[in-house]
């Protein structure tokens, strides 16, 4: 069977879902998708009313949308407590006994929380937070690993209307401190440590370093995941509380009542802030609000992952990134799905870990990233072959372009030739999936991220805004506001306007380059701004550069990406040193410096020392040329007429060993 699919793919590069899959899917044909898509643009009010019937609103909305670009509001006039859609509403159906989260720790421990239990945990933590003085509008930082309590923490904040900011556990103490200070968080939720490839990531230790200079933090609540033997976590008197101890205290009646019967908030109430990289050194606090975000995450989860009763859905992304927010927590829980959660690394203890989890728990939908798929390909087919993956029925990809080879392997080896693949394009700022193929309705083309999601008016345009011809490359823009779009950057609205809305009049600029083919399918090439995508992590070149120049030996630094088979892009930095400093021994020191300033995941793949960097006559570093040098291109493409000193480039090339 898979052979004939392979040859069909070679013939026309299309993969048509099987009739059997389509018959059971929510949207069964291309015509049905098209008519729903048209309705979402032409009669949005009606479309969203139909599609959000199962979400819980306390006050219905008066108008679906009001906009005066770049400002937009959705579900205007509605009030809701979002957690009622994710938790309470399922308790009256099968949620009392249905698994909400099936969790496997890296050492192999397993826990299942039913919707009933998850609801209870959220209420307990919400009441505790309320007693600690957390109120609607306060910010709460969450610096945790992949344990169910991280989802509990997010939902407990949402229950109280506190705005959470999850900071990925791979970030360093300094990165954590900057993010806490930027959003002015009052409480930090963390854990002693997290398991990663058999080692302990000492989260509390790093949190302690960060909290030495975070004036707004009043309390830290610490979950004990590892224990004192392997991960000592000294507690600071008056500030730190163990999670279990805090929850063991009986909450006040008022706090209990608040958690049980939570207030409803305005549709535009800030739900979370999530920091991401941009083209300047300072991370951007992308802010999402409540109803529009929930609606976007809910509707896309329902249709793109085609959630059905009996599914066990697994999104492998860390909850510290937007994929974890929308497609591990809010989207799936609002659909009442059972979600798989795994704590550790994909190769712990070996490369069969994912496949053993799928077999053991009966995962039906897998949503992961191309960089992981390429690592699995490299590790070899023997690992998946050891496991029965026949429970899988749908596969997803996110985070970077998936190369057709990886697509084909994923389809054949993991999907057994029978599972459709949904390649989903979106961003932290878009909140939910913007481009994909609905699995039972549309064929996919390996390497293309497909067609627009409902309500998404997206296009590829030239610099001045005219739409490109089919297959002509241009900028990817969204021409109409959509419910789950970011509303601002926390405490930096000016930057929000400048980054997304000032590039072209009245359209949202994604920062990506793309083309749309003759069938209307989008092909995203990648970032065209100063942002890199290294192994699915979004890294700003300016962020790396400012971290490097904060080292006493560094005079100047330039960070660029070069194509990499495994990571998609690899990070190469060019560094000039201050007088009196020797490059000897500095490579390791600079790598450690990046670990400290940002986190290990941002470590450069190569550090190259040079006497000078190629610059324009006005003193701007010509990153384009460095990119070519990093990629080993002998010839210089494009215009070099503004380059001040040609010998710099020649020397960099000569050094290229
Ligand atoms: O360049 C695009 C790439 O990831 C960027 C967004 O990164 P982030 O905000 O961290 O969110 C990642 C997960 C949604 C985009 O601007 N990207 C994301 N998904 C795809 C992609 N590039 C190509 N194909 C995709 N499916």
XYZ file of C-alpha atoms and ligand atoms in Angstrom:
683
model
C 0.000 0.000 0.000
C 2.687 2.455 0.992
C 4.564 1.739 -2.230
C 1.714 2.838 -4.403
C 1.294 5.950 -2.296
C 4.995 6.651 -2.719
C 4.728 6.421 -6.471
C 1.582 8.533 -6.493
C 3.420 11.125 -4.511
C 6.250 11.112 -6.995
C 3.830 11.524 -9.858
C 1.922 14.577 -8.783
C 3.219 15.367 -5.280
C -0.233 15.121 -3.770
C -1.546 12.978 -0.998
C -5.272 12.373 -0.989
C -6.801 11.156 2.304
C -8.473 7.765 2.091
C -12.227 7.607 1.566
C -12.556 5.883 4.892
C -10.790 8.759 6.678
C -12.826 11.404 4.871
C -16.122 9.674 5.582
C -15.560 9.992 9.307
C -13.977 13.441 9.238
C -15.763 16.591 10.363
C -15.148 18.181 6.982
C -15.272 15.533 4.304
C -14.569 17.290 1.029
C -12.739 20.166 -0.528
C -16.072 21.684 -1.565
C -17.278 21.632 2.029
C -14.061 23.274 3.224
C -14.399 25.966 0.547
C -17.973 26.748 1.427
C -17.150 26.963 5.143
C -14.132 29.140 4.380
C -16.221 31.479 2.222
C -18.827 31.730 4.947
C -16.133 32.543 7.530
C -15.125 35.561 5.433
C -18.489 36.639 4.027
C -20.717 36.022 7.050
C -18.274 35.955 9.953
C -20.885 36.686 12.609
C -22.981 33.705 11.595
C -19.936 31.462 11.087
C -18.460 32.097 14.533
C -21.847 31.829 16.203
C -22.233 28.343 14.777
C -18.671 27.320 15.498
C -18.502 28.484 19.107
C -21.860 27.042 20.193
C -20.062 24.673 22.578
C -18.005 27.342 24.332
C -19.335 28.807 27.557
C -20.176 32.511 27.463
C -21.828 34.105 30.483
C -22.971 37.099 28.469
C -23.401 36.608 24.729
C -21.557 38.983 22.419
C -23.282 41.942 20.851
C -21.085 42.182 17.791
C -18.644 39.621 16.503
C -15.912 42.096 15.606
C -15.115 45.777 15.668
C -11.984 47.037 14.045
C -10.207 50.171 13.148
C -6.904 48.829 11.980
C -4.535 48.005 13.472
C -6.837 47.762 16.501
C -9.419 45.011 16.609
C -11.809 43.545 19.167
C -13.738 40.313 18.887
C -16.855 38.937 20.575
C -17.563 42.472 21.682
C -19.647 42.699 24.826
C -19.251 39.030 25.752
C -18.121 37.905 29.169
C -16.741 34.499 30.034
C -14.503 32.551 32.327
C -12.457 30.599 29.819
C -11.799 27.717 32.201
C -15.496 26.840 32.149
C -15.097 25.935 28.472
C -11.964 23.899 29.201
C -13.081 22.186 32.404
C -16.529 22.673 33.943
C -18.530 22.022 30.800
C -17.035 18.535 30.441
C -18.036 17.456 33.935
C -21.675 17.172 33.020
C -20.828 14.861 30.104
C -18.262 12.066 30.314
C -15.561 14.274 31.835
C -15.915 12.979 35.347
C -14.111 9.816 34.307
C -12.530 10.802 31.004
C -8.767 11.345 30.934
C -7.853 14.969 30.413
C -4.085 14.467 30.725
C -2.214 11.184 30.398
C 1.275 11.971 31.578
C 4.501 10.044 31.376
C 7.566 11.252 33.257
C 10.998 10.747 31.764
C 11.930 8.084 34.344
C 8.808 6.167 33.288
C 6.308 7.150 35.987
C 2.765 7.556 34.681
C -0.166 9.652 35.930
C -3.616 10.214 34.553
C -5.813 13.136 35.504
C -9.463 12.909 34.593
C -11.333 16.105 33.810
C -12.792 15.831 37.277
C -9.337 15.656 38.861
C -7.908 18.403 36.680
C -10.832 20.645 37.563
C -10.295 19.929 41.246
C -6.554 20.644 41.064
C -7.195 23.909 39.250
C -9.722 25.004 41.864
C -7.371 24.148 44.724
C -4.505 26.123 43.212
C -6.780 29.013 42.224
C -8.058 29.263 45.812
C -4.478 29.183 47.142
C -3.410 31.906 44.737
C -6.432 33.991 45.691
C -5.459 33.701 49.349
C -1.958 34.845 48.430
C -3.527 37.992 47.047
C -3.609 37.203 43.333
C -6.316 39.215 41.631
C -7.644 39.610 38.133
C -5.141 41.518 36.013
C -2.099 40.510 38.118
C 0.708 38.767 36.276
C 1.916 35.339 37.348
C 5.137 33.821 35.975
C 5.343 30.068 35.393
C 8.822 28.545 35.037
C 8.178 24.838 34.956
C 8.782 21.707 32.958
C 6.405 19.282 31.288
C 4.391 18.156 34.282
C 0.577 18.291 34.601
C 0.892 21.025 37.237
C 2.081 23.435 34.545
C -1.296 23.122 32.834
C -2.965 23.352 36.260
C -1.035 26.577 36.917
C -2.081 28.172 33.627
C -5.723 27.266 34.130
C -5.709 28.417 37.769
C -4.468 31.827 36.644
C -7.119 31.990 33.931
C -9.757 31.029 36.495
C -8.875 34.132 38.523
C -8.328 36.370 35.513
C -4.629 36.650 36.334
C -2.459 36.938 33.228
C 0.086 34.147 33.041
C 3.463 34.250 31.448
C 5.024 30.850 30.943
C 8.790 31.017 30.576
C 10.288 27.990 28.836
C 12.312 25.878 31.294
C 15.326 25.995 28.943
C 15.779 29.709 29.584
C 18.592 30.828 31.870
C 18.200 32.697 35.167
C 18.959 35.997 33.455
C 16.394 35.443 30.717
C 13.838 34.506 33.383
C 14.644 37.619 35.409
C 14.238 39.919 32.391
C 10.864 38.413 31.504
C 9.568 38.586 35.078
C 10.651 42.204 35.319
C 9.178 43.103 31.952
C 5.714 41.889 32.892
C 5.981 42.736 36.609
C 4.867 39.316 37.840
C 3.706 39.057 41.437
C 4.037 35.312 41.915
C 6.343 32.705 40.439
C 5.275 29.095 40.071
C 8.210 26.750 39.614
C 9.538 23.307 40.541
C 12.682 21.971 42.196
C 13.931 20.489 38.951
C 12.889 18.718 35.772
C 14.168 15.533 34.147
C 15.886 15.960 30.812
C 17.856 13.134 29.179
C 18.537 11.536 32.534
C 19.831 14.790 34.042
C 18.138 17.217 36.354
C 17.489 20.753 35.104
C 17.735 22.762 38.349
C 14.812 25.126 37.815
C 14.559 26.326 41.413
C 18.269 27.101 41.536
C 17.945 29.254 38.444
C 14.764 30.813 39.774
C 16.639 31.761 42.960
C 19.279 33.546 40.905
C 16.597 35.364 38.938
C 14.571 36.292 42.022
C 17.572 38.064 43.523
C 16.593 41.007 41.341
C 12.883 40.831 40.634
C 11.298 43.408 42.936
C 7.701 42.588 42.011
C 7.763 38.916 43.028
C 6.127 38.374 46.420
C 5.918 34.588 46.586
C 7.314 31.547 44.825
C 5.383 28.281 44.879
C 7.639 25.315 44.279
C 6.500 21.900 43.090
C 8.610 19.013 44.293
C 9.263 16.902 41.218
C 12.722 15.468 41.842
C 13.269 15.456 45.613
C 16.012 16.730 47.917
C 18.544 14.001 47.252
C 19.039 14.667 43.552
C 17.871 18.247 43.531
C 18.288 20.223 46.739
C 16.126 23.318 46.677
C 16.699 25.617 49.627
C 13.581 27.597 50.429
C 13.681 31.279 51.241
C 11.809 32.036 54.420
C 8.795 34.247 53.851
C 8.987 34.017 50.048
C 9.010 30.344 49.069
C 6.295 27.782 49.670
C 6.181 24.147 48.675
C 3.273 23.525 46.310
C 1.918 20.640 48.406
C 2.137 22.609 51.647
C 0.454 25.615 50.098
C -2.387 23.443 48.816
C -2.692 21.504 52.042
C -3.727 24.610 53.943
C -7.433 25.108 54.011
C -8.241 28.096 51.824
C -10.475 30.850 53.123
C -14.184 30.514 52.407
C -14.003 33.557 50.149
C -11.162 32.084 48.087
C -12.939 28.747 47.819
C -16.124 30.411 46.681
C -14.208 32.458 44.119
C -12.513 29.366 42.683
C -15.764 27.424 42.580
C -17.895 30.175 41.103
C -15.326 32.245 39.272
C -16.069 35.676 37.905
C -16.635 36.228 34.204
C -14.251 38.526 32.369
C -14.585 40.717 29.351
C -13.831 39.023 26.015
C -10.757 41.253 25.672
C -9.360 40.530 29.137
C -5.609 39.689 28.876
C -5.194 35.913 29.143
C -1.454 35.504 28.747
C 1.816 37.083 27.773
C 4.287 34.889 25.954
C 7.776 36.140 25.206
C 9.209 35.494 21.792
C 12.174 36.694 19.779
C 12.087 39.614 17.450
C 14.502 41.619 15.416
C 15.841 43.693 18.286
C 17.623 42.413 21.360
C 14.723 42.716 23.763
C 12.245 39.810 23.760
C 8.678 40.659 22.824
C 5.858 39.998 25.270
C 3.120 38.893 22.878
C -0.213 39.498 24.580
C -3.325 37.450 23.885
C -6.806 38.110 25.174
C -9.567 35.728 26.163
C -12.525 35.033 23.867
C -10.903 35.482 20.461
C -7.899 33.400 21.443
C -10.078 30.640 22.845
C -12.304 30.624 19.764
C -9.286 30.383 17.432
C -7.607 27.599 19.399
C -10.889 25.716 19.832
C -12.101 25.791 16.250
C -8.711 24.922 14.733
C -8.170 22.045 17.176
C -11.581 20.662 16.359
C -11.154 20.795 12.582
C -7.422 20.473 11.971
C -6.901 17.606 14.403
C -10.393 16.327 13.695
C -10.770 15.349 17.354
C -13.186 12.425 17.844
C -14.350 10.527 20.913
C -11.732 7.953 21.833
C -8.768 9.953 20.553
C -5.575 10.312 22.530
C -3.971 13.395 21.089
C -0.290 14.178 21.599
C 1.312 17.520 20.893
C 5.002 17.099 21.725
C 5.768 20.836 22.001
C 6.920 22.253 25.302
C 4.246 24.189 27.101
C 6.719 27.082 27.302
C 6.067 27.856 23.624
C 2.879 28.907 21.913
C 2.215 25.461 20.453
C 2.011 24.110 23.991
C -0.400 26.895 24.957
C -2.805 26.534 22.040
C -2.518 22.853 21.144
C -1.672 21.172 24.390
C -3.691 23.245 26.851
C -6.411 25.569 25.579
C -7.475 24.090 22.227
C -7.661 20.396 23.165
C -9.106 20.942 26.643
C -11.795 23.234 25.245
C -12.677 20.325 22.925
C -12.774 17.874 25.835
C -9.953 15.825 24.302
C -7.640 13.429 26.131
C -4.111 14.727 25.769
C -0.820 12.925 26.140
C 1.979 14.750 27.932
C 5.595 13.607 28.128
C 8.186 15.150 30.394
C 11.526 14.453 28.791
C 13.720 14.143 25.733
C 12.793 12.111 22.638
C 15.974 10.050 22.959
C 15.753 9.193 26.649
C 16.789 6.484 27.222
C 16.973 5.830 23.465
C 15.378 6.886 20.169
C 12.380 4.624 20.590
C 10.865 6.688 23.399
C 8.180 8.427 21.331
C 7.209 5.170 19.637
C 6.999 3.312 22.915
C 4.746 6.058 24.336
C 2.466 5.835 21.288
C 2.216 2.060 21.597
C 1.856 1.981 25.365
C -0.881 4.600 25.659
C -2.561 4.199 22.267
C -1.888 7.687 20.901
C -4.048 8.405 17.840
C -2.867 11.870 16.782
C 0.759 13.015 16.855
C 1.731 16.661 16.379
C 5.465 17.320 16.288
C 8.180 19.378 14.566
C 10.271 18.721 11.445
C 13.494 19.058 13.421
C 12.417 16.101 15.582
C 11.394 14.140 12.488
C 14.808 14.698 10.916
C 16.508 13.540 14.110
C 14.369 10.378 14.045
C 15.338 9.759 10.418
C 18.986 10.044 11.341
C 18.558 7.659 14.285
C 17.217 5.022 11.889
C 14.049 3.108 11.062
C 14.833 0.324 13.515
C 13.519 2.342 16.454
C 9.964 2.875 15.214
C 9.978 -0.629 13.706
C 10.198 -2.091 17.208
C 6.786 -0.649 18.083
C 3.211 -1.057 17.010
C 2.155 2.364 15.768
C -1.157 1.242 14.321
C -3.172 3.350 16.802
C -2.071 6.504 14.931
C -4.580 7.963 12.490
C -3.388 11.534 11.955
C -0.013 13.294 11.991
C 0.818 16.982 12.314
C 3.861 19.157 11.737
C 4.652 22.648 12.979
C 7.392 25.178 13.553
C 9.359 25.285 10.316
C 9.051 24.193 6.721
C 8.992 20.404 6.449
C 11.229 19.200 3.646
C 9.528 16.676 1.322
C 11.990 13.912 2.340
C 11.054 14.306 6.004
C 7.364 14.486 5.057
C 7.599 11.262 3.079
C 9.453 9.440 5.868
C 6.976 10.657 8.489
C 4.123 9.528 6.304
C 5.566 6.116 5.447
C 7.429 5.041 8.569
C 5.369 6.639 11.340
C 2.022 6.934 9.587
C 2.251 3.513 7.946
C 1.217 5.149 4.676
C -2.322 5.627 5.949
C -2.279 8.773 8.127
C -2.854 12.191 6.580
C -0.287 14.831 7.572
C -1.407 18.330 8.474
C 1.427 20.817 8.073
C 0.380 23.821 10.103
C 1.791 27.312 9.667
C 1.244 29.894 12.361
C 3.105 32.032 14.917
C 3.123 33.080 18.557
C 1.415 36.249 17.382
C -1.338 34.541 15.387
C -2.428 32.477 18.408
C -3.811 29.654 16.288
C -3.199 27.819 13.008
C -3.480 30.090 9.963
C -2.547 27.721 7.129
C -3.024 23.982 6.830
C -5.018 21.312 5.038
C -8.071 19.886 6.786
C -7.189 16.199 6.973
C -10.335 14.606 5.523
C -11.148 17.387 3.096
C -8.051 18.466 1.236
C -5.116 16.687 -0.338
C -1.708 17.685 0.952
C 1.451 18.424 -0.979
C 4.650 17.536 0.880
C 6.430 20.770 1.766
C 3.377 23.007 1.379
C 1.472 24.269 4.410
C -1.742 24.227 2.441
C -4.725 26.529 2.544
C -6.065 29.263 4.825
C -7.867 28.444 8.069
C -11.364 29.753 8.640
C -11.582 33.531 8.826
C -7.997 34.005 7.619
C -7.514 36.336 4.671
C -3.859 35.643 3.912
C -1.838 36.534 0.836
C 1.609 36.722 -0.698
C 2.357 40.267 -1.772
C 5.093 42.385 -3.264
C 6.791 45.168 -1.316
C 4.093 47.704 -2.125
C 1.236 45.394 -1.279
C 0.142 44.106 -4.698
C -0.643 40.415 -4.718
C 1.996 38.197 -6.334
C 1.278 35.989 -9.333
C 0.996 32.229 -8.697
C 4.412 30.850 -7.742
C 5.958 34.296 -7.457
C 7.808 34.755 -4.160
C 6.834 37.605 -1.853
C 5.905 38.588 1.683
C 3.296 36.673 3.617
C 0.671 39.030 5.041
C -2.774 38.769 6.640
C -5.233 41.297 5.302
C -7.976 41.160 7.853
C -7.854 40.880 11.635
C -8.733 37.459 13.059
C -10.045 36.506 16.527
C -6.871 34.926 17.975
C -4.452 37.635 16.875
C -2.125 39.192 19.438
C -3.500 42.504 20.614
C -0.235 44.163 21.586
C 3.267 43.605 22.965
C 3.252 43.962 26.712
C 4.371 47.458 27.731
C 5.569 48.132 24.187
C 2.637 48.970 22.000
C 4.768 51.156 19.776
C 6.912 48.187 18.856
C 3.767 46.143 18.187
C 2.569 48.678 15.655
C 5.980 49.079 14.086
C 6.790 45.376 13.761
C 3.520 44.087 12.411
C 1.380 46.906 11.112
C 3.693 49.613 9.804
C 5.523 47.508 7.230
C 2.605 47.763 4.805
C -0.547 49.830 5.283
C -3.449 48.017 6.950
C -2.079 44.489 6.735
C -0.392 42.306 9.327
C 3.168 41.459 8.294
C 4.220 37.972 9.337
C 7.978 38.324 8.804
C 7.894 35.262 6.524
C 8.514 34.891 2.825
C 6.246 32.595 0.805
C 4.656 31.771 -2.522
C 1.216 30.540 -3.434
C 1.019 27.970 -6.213
C -1.488 27.582 -9.017
C -3.755 25.463 -6.775
C -3.813 28.139 -4.080
C -1.460 26.168 -1.803
C 1.001 28.191 0.253
C 4.712 27.374 0.441
C 6.426 29.170 3.306
C 10.119 29.715 2.708
C 11.048 31.045 6.137
C 11.798 34.285 7.909
C 12.822 37.300 5.903
C 13.540 39.429 8.956
C 16.365 39.103 11.461
C 14.861 36.096 13.171
C 16.274 32.576 12.872
C 14.520 29.279 13.281
C 17.048 26.889 14.791
C 15.684 23.406 15.501
C 12.199 24.878 15.751
C 13.325 27.541 18.246
C 12.778 31.107 17.262
C 15.956 33.072 17.925
C 16.522 36.759 17.213
C 19.938 37.521 15.758
C 20.005 40.779 17.712
C 19.305 38.904 20.929
C 22.358 36.688 20.364
C 24.470 39.650 19.360
C 23.598 41.721 22.394
C 24.289 38.711 24.624
C 27.725 38.307 22.999
C 28.730 41.949 23.238
C 27.881 41.912 26.934
C 30.938 39.657 27.352
C 33.972 41.757 28.351
C 36.185 40.372 25.568
C 33.793 41.015 22.686
C 33.872 44.201 20.640
C 31.341 43.333 17.948
C 29.260 40.360 16.963
C 27.042 39.305 14.093
C 24.759 36.274 14.152
C 23.494 34.594 11.006
C 21.819 31.347 10.028
C 23.138 28.737 7.643
C 21.177 25.812 6.206
C 21.459 22.705 8.353
C 20.205 19.248 7.518
C 19.044 18.458 11.023
C 18.111 21.788 12.573
C 16.775 23.542 9.481
C 19.038 26.453 10.301
C 22.246 26.463 12.315
C 23.450 29.493 14.228
C 26.830 30.917 13.205
C 28.310 33.923 14.970
C 31.162 36.150 13.844
C 32.965 37.892 16.650
C 35.609 40.597 16.823
C 37.512 40.923 20.065
C 38.567 43.953 22.040
C 42.283 44.765 22.026
C 44.270 42.639 24.429
C 41.969 39.606 24.212
C 43.018 36.370 22.624
C 40.634 34.039 20.787
C 42.303 31.082 22.466
C 39.959 29.416 24.967
C 37.291 31.987 24.244
C 35.043 29.731 22.151
C 33.952 27.663 25.128
C 33.673 30.756 27.311
C 31.430 32.537 24.830
C 29.238 29.459 24.465
C 28.857 29.356 28.244
C 28.117 33.050 28.228
C 25.183 32.464 25.847
C 23.963 29.628 28.112
C 23.955 32.086 30.967
C 22.420 35.032 29.165
C 19.734 33.172 27.216
C 19.813 29.403 27.666
C 21.573 26.343 26.289
C 19.160 25.993 23.388
C 20.558 29.237 21.914
C 24.207 28.061 21.876
C 25.838 28.894 18.533
C 26.742 25.957 16.297
C 29.897 27.778 15.222
C 31.802 30.734 16.612
C 34.209 32.436 14.223
C 36.669 35.091 15.227
C 37.599 37.811 12.782
C 39.540 41.087 12.837
C 36.646 42.970 11.309
C 33.133 42.508 9.974
C 31.950 43.477 6.490
C 30.156 46.806 6.725
C 28.483 49.336 4.531
C 29.998 52.766 4.261
C 27.449 53.957 6.764
C 28.681 51.357 9.243
C 25.915 48.728 9.044
C 27.021 45.118 9.279
C 26.239 43.323 6.019
C 24.692 40.145 7.418
C 23.718 38.974 3.964
C 27.404 38.573 3.075
C 28.172 36.844 6.358
C 25.355 34.431 5.651
C 27.011 33.492 2.396
C 30.380 33.069 4.074
C 28.785 30.934 6.803
C 27.114 28.764 4.178
C 30.461 28.300 2.424
C 29.361 30.042 -0.795
C 32.462 30.969 -2.714
C 30.666 33.509 -4.875
C 28.987 36.625 -3.594
C 25.464 37.015 -4.891
C 23.763 40.352 -5.090
C 24.929 43.866 -4.661
C 28.178 44.544 -2.817
C 28.631 48.097 -4.044
C 28.019 49.515 -0.593
C 30.637 47.303 1.043
C 33.279 49.525 2.532
C 36.289 47.252 2.513
C 36.427 44.259 0.184
C 39.468 42.767 1.850
C 37.346 41.962 4.942
C 35.201 39.620 2.902
C 38.170 38.020 1.158
C 39.828 37.394 4.494
C 36.701 35.817 5.992
C 36.502 33.493 2.994
C 40.182 32.602 3.254
C 39.637 31.743 6.943
C 36.771 29.465 6.016
C 38.209 26.041 6.759
O 8.823 31.225 10.135
C 7.618 30.638 10.534
C 7.905 29.352 11.284
O 7.936 29.696 12.658
C 7.652 31.090 12.829
C 6.848 31.302 14.079
O 7.581 30.899 15.194
P 6.911 30.840 16.629
O 6.229 32.131 16.888
O 7.964 30.405 17.561
O 5.794 29.750 16.501
C 6.148 28.444 16.175
C 4.944 27.528 16.261
C 3.694 28.023 15.724
C 6.924 31.479 11.578
O 7.010 32.867 11.344
N 6.879 28.327 11.055
C 5.942 27.899 11.932
N 5.237 26.886 11.404
C 5.702 26.681 10.146
C 6.742 27.603 9.916
N 7.393 27.666 8.753
C 7.014 26.802 7.769
N 6.047 25.881 7.940
C 5.364 25.777 9.086
N 4.431 24.853 9.223
